[in-house]
CSV table of C-alpha atoms and ligand atoms in Angstrom, one decimal:
chain,number,residue,atom,x,y,z
A,15,MET,CA,-16.8,-22.2,-17.6
A,16,THR,CA,-17.5,-19.6,-14.9
A,17,THR,CA,-18.6,-16.1,-15.8
A,18,VAL,CA,-16.7,-13.0,-14.9
A,19,ASP,CA,-19.7,-12.0,-12.7
A,20,GLU,CA,-19.8,-15.3,-10.9
A,21,HIS,CA,-16.1,-15.3,-10.2
A,22,THR,CA,-16.3,-11.7,-8.9
A,23,ALA,CA,-19.2,-12.5,-6.7
A,24,ARG,CA,-17.4,-15.5,-5.2
A,25,ILE,CA,-14.4,-13.3,-4.4
A,26,LEU,CA,-16.5,-10.4,-2.9
A,27,ALA,CA,-18.5,-12.9,-0.7
A,28,ALA,CA,-15.2,-14.0,0.9
A,29,VAL,CA,-13.4,-10.7,1.6
A,30,ALA,CA,-14.0,-8.3,4.5
A,31,PRO,CA,-12.3,-5.0,5.6
A,32,THR,CA,-9.1,-5.2,7.5
A,33,ARG,CA,-9.5,-5.2,11.2
A,34,ALA,CA,-9.9,-1.6,12.5
A,35,ARG,CA,-7.1,-0.2,14.7
A,36,ARG,CA,-5.9,3.2,15.8
A,37,VAL,CA,-2.9,4.5,14.0
A,38,ASP,CA,-1.1,7.9,14.1
A,39,LEU,CA,-2.1,10.6,11.6
A,40,ALA,CA,0.8,10.0,9.2
A,41,HIS,CA,-0.2,6.4,8.8
A,42,ALA,CA,-3.9,7.2,8.8
A,43,HIS,CA,-3.5,9.3,5.6
A,44,GLY,CA,-5.2,7.6,2.7
A,45,CYS,CA,-7.0,5.1,5.0
A,46,VAL,CA,-10.7,4.8,5.6
A,47,LEU,CA,-12.1,5.9,8.9
A,48,ALA,CA,-13.5,2.8,10.7
A,49,ALA,CA,-15.8,4.6,13.1
A,50,ASP,CA,-17.5,8.0,13.5
A,51,VAL,CA,-15.3,10.6,15.2
A,52,ARG,CA,-17.1,13.0,17.6
A,53,ALA,CA,-15.5,16.1,19.0
A,54,THR,CA,-14.6,16.1,22.6
A,55,VAL,CA,-13.4,19.7,22.3
A,56,ALA,CA,-14.6,23.0,20.8
A,57,VAL,CA,-12.8,24.6,17.8
A,58,PRO,CA,-11.9,27.3,18.3
A,59,SER,CA,-11.4,26.5,22.0
A,60,PHE,CA,-11.4,30.2,23.1
A,61,ASP,CA,-12.7,33.4,21.6
A,62,ASN,CA,-9.9,34.9,19.5
A,63,SER,CA,-9.1,37.6,17.1
A,64,ALA,CA,-9.5,37.0,13.3
A,65,MET,CA,-7.3,40.1,12.5
A,66,ASP,CA,-4.3,42.0,13.6
A,67,GLY,CA,-5.7,45.1,15.2
A,68,TYR,CA,-7.2,46.4,18.4
A,69,ALA,CA,-9.7,44.7,20.8
A,70,VAL,CA,-12.3,47.3,21.9
A,71,ARG,CA,-15.8,47.7,23.2
A,72,ALA,CA,-17.8,48.6,20.1
A,73,ALA,CA,-19.9,51.1,22.1
A,74,ASP,CA,-16.7,53.1,22.9
A,75,VAL,CA,-16.0,53.8,19.2
A,76,ALA,CA,-19.5,53.9,17.9
A,77,ASP,CA,-19.3,57.6,17.0
A,78,THR,CA,-15.9,57.6,15.4
A,79,SER,CA,-15.1,58.7,11.9
A,80,ALA,CA,-12.1,59.5,9.8
A,81,GLN,CA,-12.7,63.2,10.3
A,82,THR,CA,-13.1,63.1,14.1
A,83,PRO,CA,-11.6,59.8,15.2
A,84,VAL,CA,-12.1,58.5,18.7
A,85,VAL,CA,-8.7,58.0,20.4
A,86,LEU,CA,-8.4,55.2,23.0
A,87,PRO,CA,-5.4,54.4,25.3
A,88,VAL,CA,-3.7,51.1,24.4
A,89,GLU,CA,-3.4,49.3,27.7
A,90,ALA,CA,-2.2,45.8,26.6
A,91,ASP,CA,-0.4,44.0,23.9
A,92,ILE,CA,-1.8,40.5,23.2
A,93,PRO,CA,0.2,38.2,20.9
A,94,ALA,CA,-0.9,34.7,19.9
A,95,GLY,CA,0.3,32.3,22.6
A,96,PRO,CA,-0.5,30.8,26.0
A,97,GLY,CA,-2.1,32.8,28.8
A,98,ILE,CA,-5.2,34.7,29.7
A,99,PRO,CA,-5.2,38.4,28.8
A,100,VAL,CA,-6.2,40.9,31.5
A,101,PRO,CA,-9.8,42.1,31.0
A,102,LEU,CA,-10.3,45.2,28.9
A,103,ARG,CA,-11.3,48.3,30.9
A,104,PRO,CA,-14.1,50.4,29.4
A,105,GLY,CA,-12.8,53.2,27.3
A,106,ALA,CA,-9.5,51.4,26.5
A,107,ALA,CA,-8.1,49.3,23.7
A,108,ALA,CA,-5.7,46.3,23.5
A,109,ARG,CA,-3.4,45.7,20.6
A,110,ILE,CA,-4.2,42.2,19.5
A,111,MET,CA,-2.8,39.7,16.9
A,112,THR,CA,-4.6,37.2,14.7
A,113,GLY,CA,-5.3,34.1,16.8
A,114,ALA,CA,-4.7,35.8,20.2
A,115,PRO,CA,-7.3,35.3,22.9
A,116,LEU,CA,-9.8,38.1,23.2
A,117,PRO,CA,-9.7,39.9,26.5
A,118,ALA,CA,-12.8,39.8,28.6
A,119,GLY,CA,-15.0,42.9,28.1
A,120,ALA,CA,-14.0,43.4,24.4
A,121,ASP,CA,-16.7,42.8,21.9
A,122,ALA,CA,-15.1,43.8,18.6
A,123,VAL,CA,-11.7,43.9,16.9
A,124,VAL,CA,-10.8,46.9,14.8
A,125,GLN,CA,-8.5,45.9,12.1
A,126,LEU,CA,-5.1,47.7,11.9
A,127,GLU,CA,-6.0,49.3,8.6
A,128,TRP,CA,-8.9,51.2,10.3
A,129,THR,CA,-6.6,52.9,12.8
A,130,ASP,CA,-3.4,54.9,12.9
A,131,ALA,CA,-1.6,51.8,14.3
A,132,GLY,CA,-0.7,53.8,17.5
A,133,ARG,CA,1.2,52.0,20.3
A,134,GLU,CA,0.4,54.2,23.4
A,135,ALA,CA,-2.9,55.4,22.1
A,136,VAL,CA,-4.9,54.5,19.0
A,137,ALA,CA,-7.1,56.6,16.7
A,138,VAL,CA,-9.9,54.6,15.3
A,139,HIS,CA,-11.2,55.8,11.9
A,140,GLN,CA,-14.1,53.5,11.4
A,141,ALA,CA,-16.7,52.1,13.8
A,142,PRO,CA,-16.8,48.3,14.1
A,143,ARG,CA,-20.1,46.5,14.6
A,144,ARG,CA,-20.3,44.3,17.7
A,145,GLY,CA,-18.6,40.9,17.1
A,146,LEU,CA,-16.5,42.1,14.2
A,147,HIS,CA,-13.4,40.0,13.6
A,148,ILE,CA,-14.0,37.8,16.6
A,149,ARG,CA,-13.9,34.0,16.1
A,150,ARG,CA,-16.2,32.5,18.8
A,151,VAL,CA,-15.6,29.3,20.8
A,152,GLY,CA,-17.0,26.3,18.9
A,153,GLU,CA,-17.9,28.2,15.7
A,154,ASP,CA,-16.1,25.6,13.6
A,155,VAL,CA,-16.6,22.5,15.8
A,156,LYS,CA,-19.0,22.1,18.8
A,157,PRO,CA,-18.1,19.6,21.5
A,158,GLY,CA,-20.0,16.4,20.9
A,159,SER,CA,-20.6,17.1,17.2
A,160,LEU,CA,-19.9,14.6,14.5
A,161,VAL,CA,-16.5,15.5,13.0
A,162,LEU,CA,-16.1,12.8,10.4
A,163,SER,CA,-18.2,9.7,9.7
A,164,ALA,CA,-17.1,6.1,9.3
A,165,GLY,CA,-16.2,5.3,5.7
A,166,THR,CA,-14.6,8.7,5.0
A,167,VAL,CA,-11.3,8.5,3.2
A,168,LEU,CA,-8.7,10.5,5.1
A,169,GLY,CA,-7.1,13.1,2.7
A,170,SER,CA,-5.2,16.2,3.8
A,171,ALA,CA,-8.2,18.2,4.9
A,172,GLN,CA,-9.6,15.3,7.0
A,173,ILE,CA,-6.2,14.7,8.6
A,174,GLY,CA,-6.0,18.4,9.4
A,175,LEU,CA,-9.5,18.3,11.0
A,176,LEU,CA,-8.6,15.3,13.1
A,177,ALA,CA,-5.5,17.1,14.4
A,178,ALA,CA,-7.6,20.2,15.0
A,179,VAL,CA,-9.9,18.3,17.3
A,180,ASN,CA,-6.9,16.7,18.9
A,181,VAL,CA,-7.4,13.1,17.7
A,182,ALA,CA,-3.9,11.8,17.5
A,183,ARG,CA,-4.7,8.2,16.6
A,184,PRO,CA,-8.0,7.8,14.7
A,185,PRO,CA,-9.5,4.4,14.2
A,186,VAL,CA,-9.0,3.2,10.6
A,187,CYS,CA,-9.0,0.1,8.4
A,188,PRO,CA,-5.3,-0.2,7.9
A,189,ARG,CA,-4.0,-0.4,4.4
A,190,PRO,CA,-4.1,-4.0,3.3
A,191,ARG,CA,-0.7,-5.6,3.2
A,192,VAL,CA,-0.5,-7.5,0.0
A,193,ALA,CA,2.1,-10.1,-1.0
A,194,VAL,CA,2.9,-10.1,-4.7
A,195,LEU,CA,4.6,-13.3,-5.9
A,196,SER,CA,5.4,-14.1,-9.5
A,197,THR,CA,6.2,-17.7,-10.5
A,198,GLY,CA,8.2,-19.0,-13.4
A,199,SER,CA,11.6,-20.7,-13.7
A,200,GLU,CA,12.2,-18.4,-16.7
A,201,LEU,CA,12.1,-15.2,-14.7
A,202,VAL,CA,15.0,-12.9,-13.8
A,203,GLU,CA,14.8,-9.8,-11.7
A,204,VAL,CA,14.7,-6.5,-13.6
A,205,GLY,CA,18.2,-5.1,-14.1
A,206,SER,CA,19.9,-8.5,-14.6
A,207,PRO,CA,20.6,-9.6,-18.2
A,208,PRO,CA,18.4,-12.6,-19.1
A,209,ARG,CA,20.3,-15.6,-20.4
A,210,PRO,CA,18.8,-17.6,-23.3
A,211,GLY,CA,15.3,-18.8,-22.4
A,212,GLN,CA,15.0,-16.3,-19.6
A,213,ILE,CA,12.7,-13.2,-19.4
A,214,VAL,CA,12.6,-10.3,-17.1
A,215,ASP,CA,9.8,-10.6,-14.5
A,216,SER,CA,7.5,-7.7,-15.3
A,217,ASN,CA,4.4,-9.0,-13.6
A,218,SER,CA,5.6,-8.6,-10.0
A,219,HIS,CA,6.4,-5.0,-10.7
A,220,ALA,CA,3.2,-4.3,-12.5
A,221,ILE,CA,1.0,-6.0,-9.9
A,222,ALA,CA,2.9,-4.3,-7.1
A,223,ALA,CA,2.2,-0.9,-8.7
A,224,ALA,CA,-1.4,-1.8,-9.2
A,225,VAL,CA,-1.7,-2.7,-5.5
A,226,ARG,CA,-0.2,0.6,-4.5
A,227,GLU,CA,-2.6,2.4,-6.8
A,228,CYS,CA,-5.4,0.7,-4.8
A,229,GLY,CA,-3.9,2.0,-1.6
A,230,GLY,CA,-2.3,-1.3,-0.5
A,231,LEU,CA,1.1,-1.9,1.0
A,232,VAL,CA,3.2,-4.2,-1.1
A,233,ARG,CA,5.5,-7.1,-0.2
A,234,ARG,CA,6.9,-8.1,-3.5
A,235,LEU,CA,8.7,-11.4,-3.8
A,236,VAL,CA,11.3,-11.8,-6.5
A,237,GLY,CA,10.3,-14.4,-9.1
A,238,VAL,CA,9.8,-17.9,-7.5
A,239,SER,CA,10.8,-20.9,-9.7
A,240,ASP,CA,8.3,-23.5,-10.8
A,241,ASP,CA,9.5,-25.8,-8.1
A,242,ALA,CA,6.8,-27.0,-5.6
A,243,GLY,CA,9.2,-26.9,-2.6
A,244,ALA,CA,10.4,-23.4,-3.4
A,245,PHE,CA,6.9,-22.1,-4.0
A,246,ILE,CA,5.5,-23.7,-0.8
A,247,ARG,CA,8.3,-22.1,1.2
A,248,SER,CA,7.9,-18.6,-0.2
A,249,PHE,CA,4.1,-18.8,-0.2
A,250,TYR,CA,3.5,-20.0,3.3
A,251,GLU,CA,6.2,-17.8,4.8
A,252,VAL,CA,4.6,-14.6,3.5
A,253,LEU,CA,1.0,-15.8,4.0
A,254,ALA,CA,1.3,-15.4,7.7
A,255,GLU,CA,2.2,-11.7,7.4
A,256,VAL,CA,-0.3,-10.3,4.9
A,257,ASP,CA,-3.9,-9.5,4.3
A,258,ALA,CA,-3.9,-10.8,0.7
A,259,VAL,CA,-1.7,-12.7,-1.7
A,260,VAL,CA,-1.6,-12.2,-5.5
A,261,THR,CA,0.4,-14.6,-7.5
A,262,THR,CA,1.0,-14.7,-11.3
A,263,GLY,CA,1.7,-17.6,-13.6
A,264,GLY,CA,1.5,-21.3,-13.1
A,265,VAL,CA,-2.3,-21.7,-13.2
A,266,SER,CA,-2.9,-23.0,-16.7
A,267,VAL,CA,-3.1,-26.6,-17.9
A,268,GLY,CA,0.5,-27.1,-18.8
A,269,ALA,CA,3.0,-29.2,-16.9
A,270,TYR,CA,5.1,-27.2,-14.3
A,271,ASP,CA,2.0,-25.1,-13.4
A,272,VAL,CA,3.2,-24.9,-9.9
A,273,VAL,CA,0.7,-22.6,-8.3
A,274,LYS,CA,-2.2,-24.8,-9.3
A,275,GLU,CA,-0.4,-28.0,-8.4
A,276,VAL,CA,0.5,-26.8,-4.9
A,277,LEU,CA,-2.6,-24.9,-4.0
A,278,THR,CA,-5.3,-27.2,-5.3
A,279,GLY,CA,-7.2,-28.4,-2.2
A,280,ALA,CA,-5.7,-25.7,0.1
A,281,GLY,CA,-8.3,-23.7,2.1
A,282,SER,CA,-11.2,-22.8,-0.1
A,283,MET,CA,-9.0,-22.5,-3.3
A,284,ARG,CA,-10.8,-23.1,-6.5
A,285,PHE,CA,-9.2,-23.0,-10.0
A,286,ASP,CA,-11.7,-22.0,-12.7
A,287,HIS,CA,-11.8,-21.2,-16.3
A,288,VAL,CA,-13.4,-17.8,-16.5
A,289,ALA,CA,-15.2,-16.9,-19.7
A,290,MET,CA,-13.1,-13.9,-20.5
A,291,GLN,CA,-10.4,-12.7,-22.9
A,292,PRO,CA,-7.6,-12.1,-21.9
A,293,GLY,CA,-7.1,-14.1,-18.8
A,294,ARG,CA,-9.0,-17.4,-18.8
A,295,PRO,CA,-7.4,-19.4,-16.0
A,296,GLN,CA,-8.1,-17.9,-12.6
A,297,GLY,CA,-7.9,-19.1,-9.0
A,298,PHE,CA,-9.2,-17.7,-5.8
A,299,GLY,CA,-9.8,-18.9,-2.3
A,300,LEU,CA,-9.1,-18.2,1.4
A,301,ILE,CA,-6.1,-20.0,2.8
A,302,GLU,CA,-5.7,-19.6,6.6
A,303,GLY,CA,-8.3,-16.9,6.2
A,304,VAL,CA,-6.2,-14.9,3.8
A,305,PRO,CA,-7.6,-14.1,0.3
A,306,VAL,CA,-5.4,-15.6,-2.3
A,307,PHE,CA,-5.7,-14.5,-6.0
A,308,THR,CA,-3.8,-16.6,-8.5
A,309,LEU,CA,-3.7,-14.7,-11.8
A,310,PRO,CA,-2.5,-16.0,-15.1
A,311,GLY,CA,1.1,-15.3,-16.2
A,312,ASN,CA,0.7,-13.4,-19.4
A,313,PRO,CA,1.4,-9.8,-18.5
A,314,VAL,CA,-1.8,-8.3,-20.0
A,315,SER,CA,-3.9,-11.2,-18.6
A,316,ALA,CA,-2.4,-10.6,-15.2
A,317,LEU,CA,-3.2,-6.9,-15.1
A,318,VAL,CA,-6.6,-7.2,-16.6
A,319,SER,CA,-7.4,-9.9,-14.1
A,320,PHE,CA,-6.1,-7.7,-11.3
A,321,ASP,CA,-8.4,-4.9,-12.4
A,322,LEU,CA,-11.5,-7.1,-12.6
A,323,PHE,CA,-11.0,-9.3,-9.5
A,324,VAL,CA,-8.4,-7.9,-7.1
A,325,ARG,CA,-9.1,-4.2,-7.4
A,326,PRO,CA,-12.7,-4.4,-6.0
A,327,ALA,CA,-11.5,-6.8,-3.4
A,328,LEU,CA,-8.8,-4.5,-2.2
A,329,ALA,CA,-11.3,-1.6,-2.1
A,330,ARG,CA,-13.4,-3.8,0.2
A,331,LEU,CA,-10.3,-4.7,2.3
A,332,ARG,CA,-9.7,-1.0,2.7
A,333,GLY,CA,-13.2,-0.4,4.0
A,334,LEU,CA,-14.5,1.1,0.8
A,335,PRO,CA,-17.4,0.0,-1.4
A,336,ALA,CA,-16.1,-2.8,-3.6
A,337,THR,CA,-15.9,-0.9,-6.8
A,338,GLY,CA,-13.6,-1.7,-9.7
A,339,LEU,CA,-12.4,0.6,-12.5
A,340,PRO,CA,-14.7,3.5,-13.3
A,341,THR,CA,-16.9,2.8,-16.3
A,342,LEU,CA,-18.0,5.1,-19.1
A,343,GLU,CA,-20.2,4.7,-22.2
A,344,VAL,CA,-18.4,4.9,-25.5
A,345,THR,CA,-19.1,4.7,-29.2
A,346,VAL,CA,-17.0,2.2,-31.1
A,347,GLY,CA,-15.1,4.0,-33.9
A,348,THR,CA,-13.4,0.9,-35.5
A,349,ALA,CA,-15.3,-2.3,-36.4
A,350,LEU,CA,-14.0,-5.3,-34.4
A,351,ARG,CA,-14.6,-9.0,-33.7
A,352,SER,CA,-14.7,-10.9,-30.4
A,353,SER,CA,-14.7,-14.6,-29.6
A,354,PRO,CA,-18.1,-16.1,-28.8
A,355,GLY,CA,-18.9,-17.1,-25.2
A,356,ARG,CA,-16.2,-15.0,-23.6
A,357,ARG,CA,-16.4,-11.4,-22.4
A,358,SER,CA,-13.6,-9.5,-24.1
A,359,TYR,CA,-11.6,-6.6,-22.7
A,360,ILE,CA,-10.2,-4.8,-25.7
A,361,ARG,CA,-7.5,-2.3,-25.2
A,362,VAL,CA,-8.7,1.0,-26.7
A,363,ARG,CA,-7.7,4.6,-26.9
A,364,LEU,CA,-10.4,7.2,-26.6
A,365,ASP,CA,-11.0,10.1,-28.9
A,366,GLY,CA,-13.3,13.1,-28.2
A,367,PRO,CA,-16.8,12.9,-29.7
A,368,GLY,CA,-15.6,14.9,-32.7
A,369,PRO,CA,-17.0,18.1,-34.1
A,370,ASP,CA,-19.5,16.6,-36.6
A,371,GLY,CA,-21.3,14.8,-33.7
A,372,ARG,CA,-21.6,11.8,-35.9
A,373,TYR,CA,-21.1,9.4,-33.0
A,374,GLY,CA,-23.1,11.4,-30.5
A,375,PRO,CA,-21.7,12.9,-27.3
A,376,ARG,CA,-19.7,9.9,-26.1
A,377,PRO,CA,-16.0,9.4,-26.5
A,378,VAL,CA,-15.0,7.2,-29.5
A,379,ALA,CA,-13.1,4.0,-28.8
A,380,HIS,CA,-10.4,2.7,-31.2
A,381,PRO,CA,-8.5,-0.5,-30.5
A,382,VAL,CA,-4.8,0.0,-30.1
A,383,ALA,CA,-2.5,-2.3,-32.1
A,384,ALA,CA,-1.1,-5.6,-30.8
A,385,GLN,CA,-3.8,-7.1,-28.6
A,386,GLY,CA,-1.9,-10.3,-27.7
A,387,SER,CA,-2.0,-11.3,-24.0
A,388,HIS,CA,1.8,-11.0,-23.9
A,389,GLN,CA,1.9,-7.5,-25.5
A,390,LEU,CA,2.1,-4.9,-22.8
A,391,THR,CA,2.8,-2.0,-25.1
A,392,SER,CA,-0.8,-1.9,-26.1
A,393,LEU,CA,-2.0,-1.9,-22.5
A,394,ALA,CA,0.5,0.8,-21.7
A,395,ALA,CA,-0.9,2.9,-24.6
A,396,ALA,CA,-4.6,2.2,-23.9
A,397,GLN,CA,-6.8,4.5,-22.0
A,398,ALA,CA,-9.6,2.1,-21.5
A,399,LEU,CA,-10.7,-1.5,-21.8
A,400,LEU,CA,-13.7,-1.9,-24.1
A,401,VAL,CA,-16.1,-4.5,-22.7
A,402,VAL,CA,-17.6,-6.7,-25.4
A,403,PRO,CA,-20.3,-8.9,-23.9
A,404,GLU,CA,-20.1,-12.7,-24.2
A,405,GLU,CA,-22.8,-13.1,-26.8
A,406,VAL,CA,-21.4,-10.4,-29.1
A,407,THR,CA,-19.0,-11.5,-31.9
A,408,GLU,CA,-19.3,-8.6,-34.4
A,409,VAL,CA,-19.0,-5.0,-33.2
A,410,PRO,CA,-19.9,-2.6,-36.0
A,411,VAL,CA,-18.8,1.0,-36.1
A,412,GLY,CA,-21.2,3.2,-34.1
A,413,SER,CA,-22.0,0.5,-31.5
A,414,ARG,CA,-22.5,1.7,-28.0
A,415,LEU,CA,-20.6,-0.2,-25.3
A,416,THR,CA,-19.2,0.2,-21.8
A,417,ALA,CA,-15.5,0.7,-21.3
A,418,LEU,CA,-13.4,0.5,-18.1
A,419,LEU,CA,-11.3,3.6,-17.6
A,420,LEU,CA,-7.6,2.9,-17.0
A,421,GLY,CA,-5.1,4.9,-15.0
A,422,ALA,CA,-7.7,7.0,-13.2
A,423,ASP,CA,-6.0,6.5,-9.8
A,424,SER,CA,-2.3,6.5,-10.8
A,425,GLY,CA,-0.8,9.2,-8.7
A,426,SER,CA,-3.9,9.6,-6.6
A,427,ILE,CA,-3.5,10.9,-3.1
A,428,LEU,CA,-5.4,7.8,-2.0
A,429,SER,CA,-2.7,5.5,-3.4
A,430,GLY,CA,0.0,3.9,-1.4
A,431,MET,CA,2.7,5.5,-3.5
A,432,GLY,CA,5.8,6.4,-1.6
A,433,TRP,CA,5.7,3.3,0.5
A,434,THR,CA,8.5,0.9,0.2
A,435,ASP,CA,8.4,-2.9,0.6
A,436,ALA,CA,9.9,-2.4,4.1
A,437,ASP,CA,6.9,-0.4,5.2
A,438,VAL,CA,4.8,-3.5,5.4
A,439,THR,CA,6.0,-4.2,8.9
A,440,ASP,CA,5.7,-0.5,10.0
A,441,ASP,CA,3.1,0.9,12.3
A,442,ARG,CA,0.4,1.4,9.6
B,513,AMP,P1,2.2,-19.2,-17.2
B,513,AMP,O1,0.8,-18.7,-16.9
B,513,AMP,O2,3.1,-19.4,-16.1
B,513,AMP,O3,2.1,-20.4,-18.1
B,513,AMP,O4,2.8,-18.0,-18.1
B,513,AMP,C1,2.2,-17.6,-19.3
B,513,AMP,C2,3.2,-16.7,-20.1
B,513,AMP,O5,3.4,-15.5,-19.3
B,513,AMP,C3,4.5,-17.3,-20.4
B,513,AMP,O6,5.0,-16.8,-21.6
B,513,AMP,C4,5.4,-16.7,-19.3
B,513,AMP,O7,6.8,-16.6,-19.6
B,513,AMP,C5,4.8,-15.3,-19.1
B,513,AMP,N1,5.0,-14.8,-17.8
B,513,AMP,C6,4.8,-15.6,-16.7
B,513,AMP,N2,5.2,-14.8,-15.5
B,513,AMP,C7,5.7,-13.7,-16.0
B,513,AMP,C8,6.2,-12.6,-15.3
B,513,AMP,N3,6.3,-12.5,-14.0
B,513,AMP,N4,6.6,-11.5,-16.1
B,513,AMP,C9,6.6,-11.6,-17.4
B,513,AMP,N5,6.0,-12.6,-18.1
B,513,AMP,C10,5.6,-13.7,-17.4
B,514,MG,MG1,4.8,-20.2,-15.8
């Protein structure tokens, strides 16, 4: 048997980030920047007013006060917009709006609230210091400076910054396009009533959702039957169009295990028994250079396998460090057993440490009911997967173990939520 760590290492040694390309900002959102971006422009690109008010020479109003205000003639009106304002004459003021270019000669902006808001002439009640309310050229971004470094995830602020420095198509690692293909002659598509012996295909939807949570674009294939010809057609057709393939089912030792039958010997595919529970039969390899993950068919095994093996690989494909689920240290609150020689992933809910501090400061893990590999209710109810090491068979109350946190990225801005299957062919 292969260990979880060996199987993971073999996968990560084979996957590399998607090939960098330039995409427009909407498609860059949530992607990882593939190269440093340096500014070719200054931001702001011209001196401008930070307030609605009056552009003045500070020296002209240095002696003003509320009791004896200095009054200046208003010689121009400068809204935000294109154009170069006429220079400000000494002893005059120009009405100016936020974001409007500062006229040459002005060295301060008096905010509206410090004046009588006059149109022909303005009385200034308070003296501004030189430079007040002026945004100088380049005070946010200097030309030539590093704006964002390679490896940065492009969220809303980063997208805004790229636009501000006029980068319309940043270089990114495009979101990986992932084909999700479930196999099983018993499968029907959700929404159709299953006939006797049939079940609804839940894996392809669960895995598709997991791929989106990892920031991937999904191409979901409706359940493929356990027929070698049908599987070969679906598999090789989609292989040419994607950056990774995830299949479920058909990899155990039974007859009609079509995935294993067809893909044995293809590319660098290897089918292993991994020392884990749930999810023993696993396959991985590169076929025509594309990473192919063949996960077991039981719904919990499929998702747990995804979290352990596909998730870090998709992070790597996206250009991120190949990390899996976040880990946390927990105290076990209910005694449990685990099979020898296999690393167990037990579905648990987490309680707070509790007021008496009996278990120390860590969250307390309790297994949820129904831990069978086919029982999705428990995975849906669990907040974490408790990791019980291979050699441990008895876990007494109070044991300290590591758990993998579930659901941390559902709904994250980094996820590919909102994309539809059709988007796979779009300009990513
Ligand atoms: P297999 O790995 O193909 O032998 O499947 C193992 C178990 O998982 C069987 O009970 C299958 O019916 C079930 N299963 C396989 N694929 C799916 C799927 N896409 N959705 C739900 N259950 C499945
Ligand atoms: Mg099957």
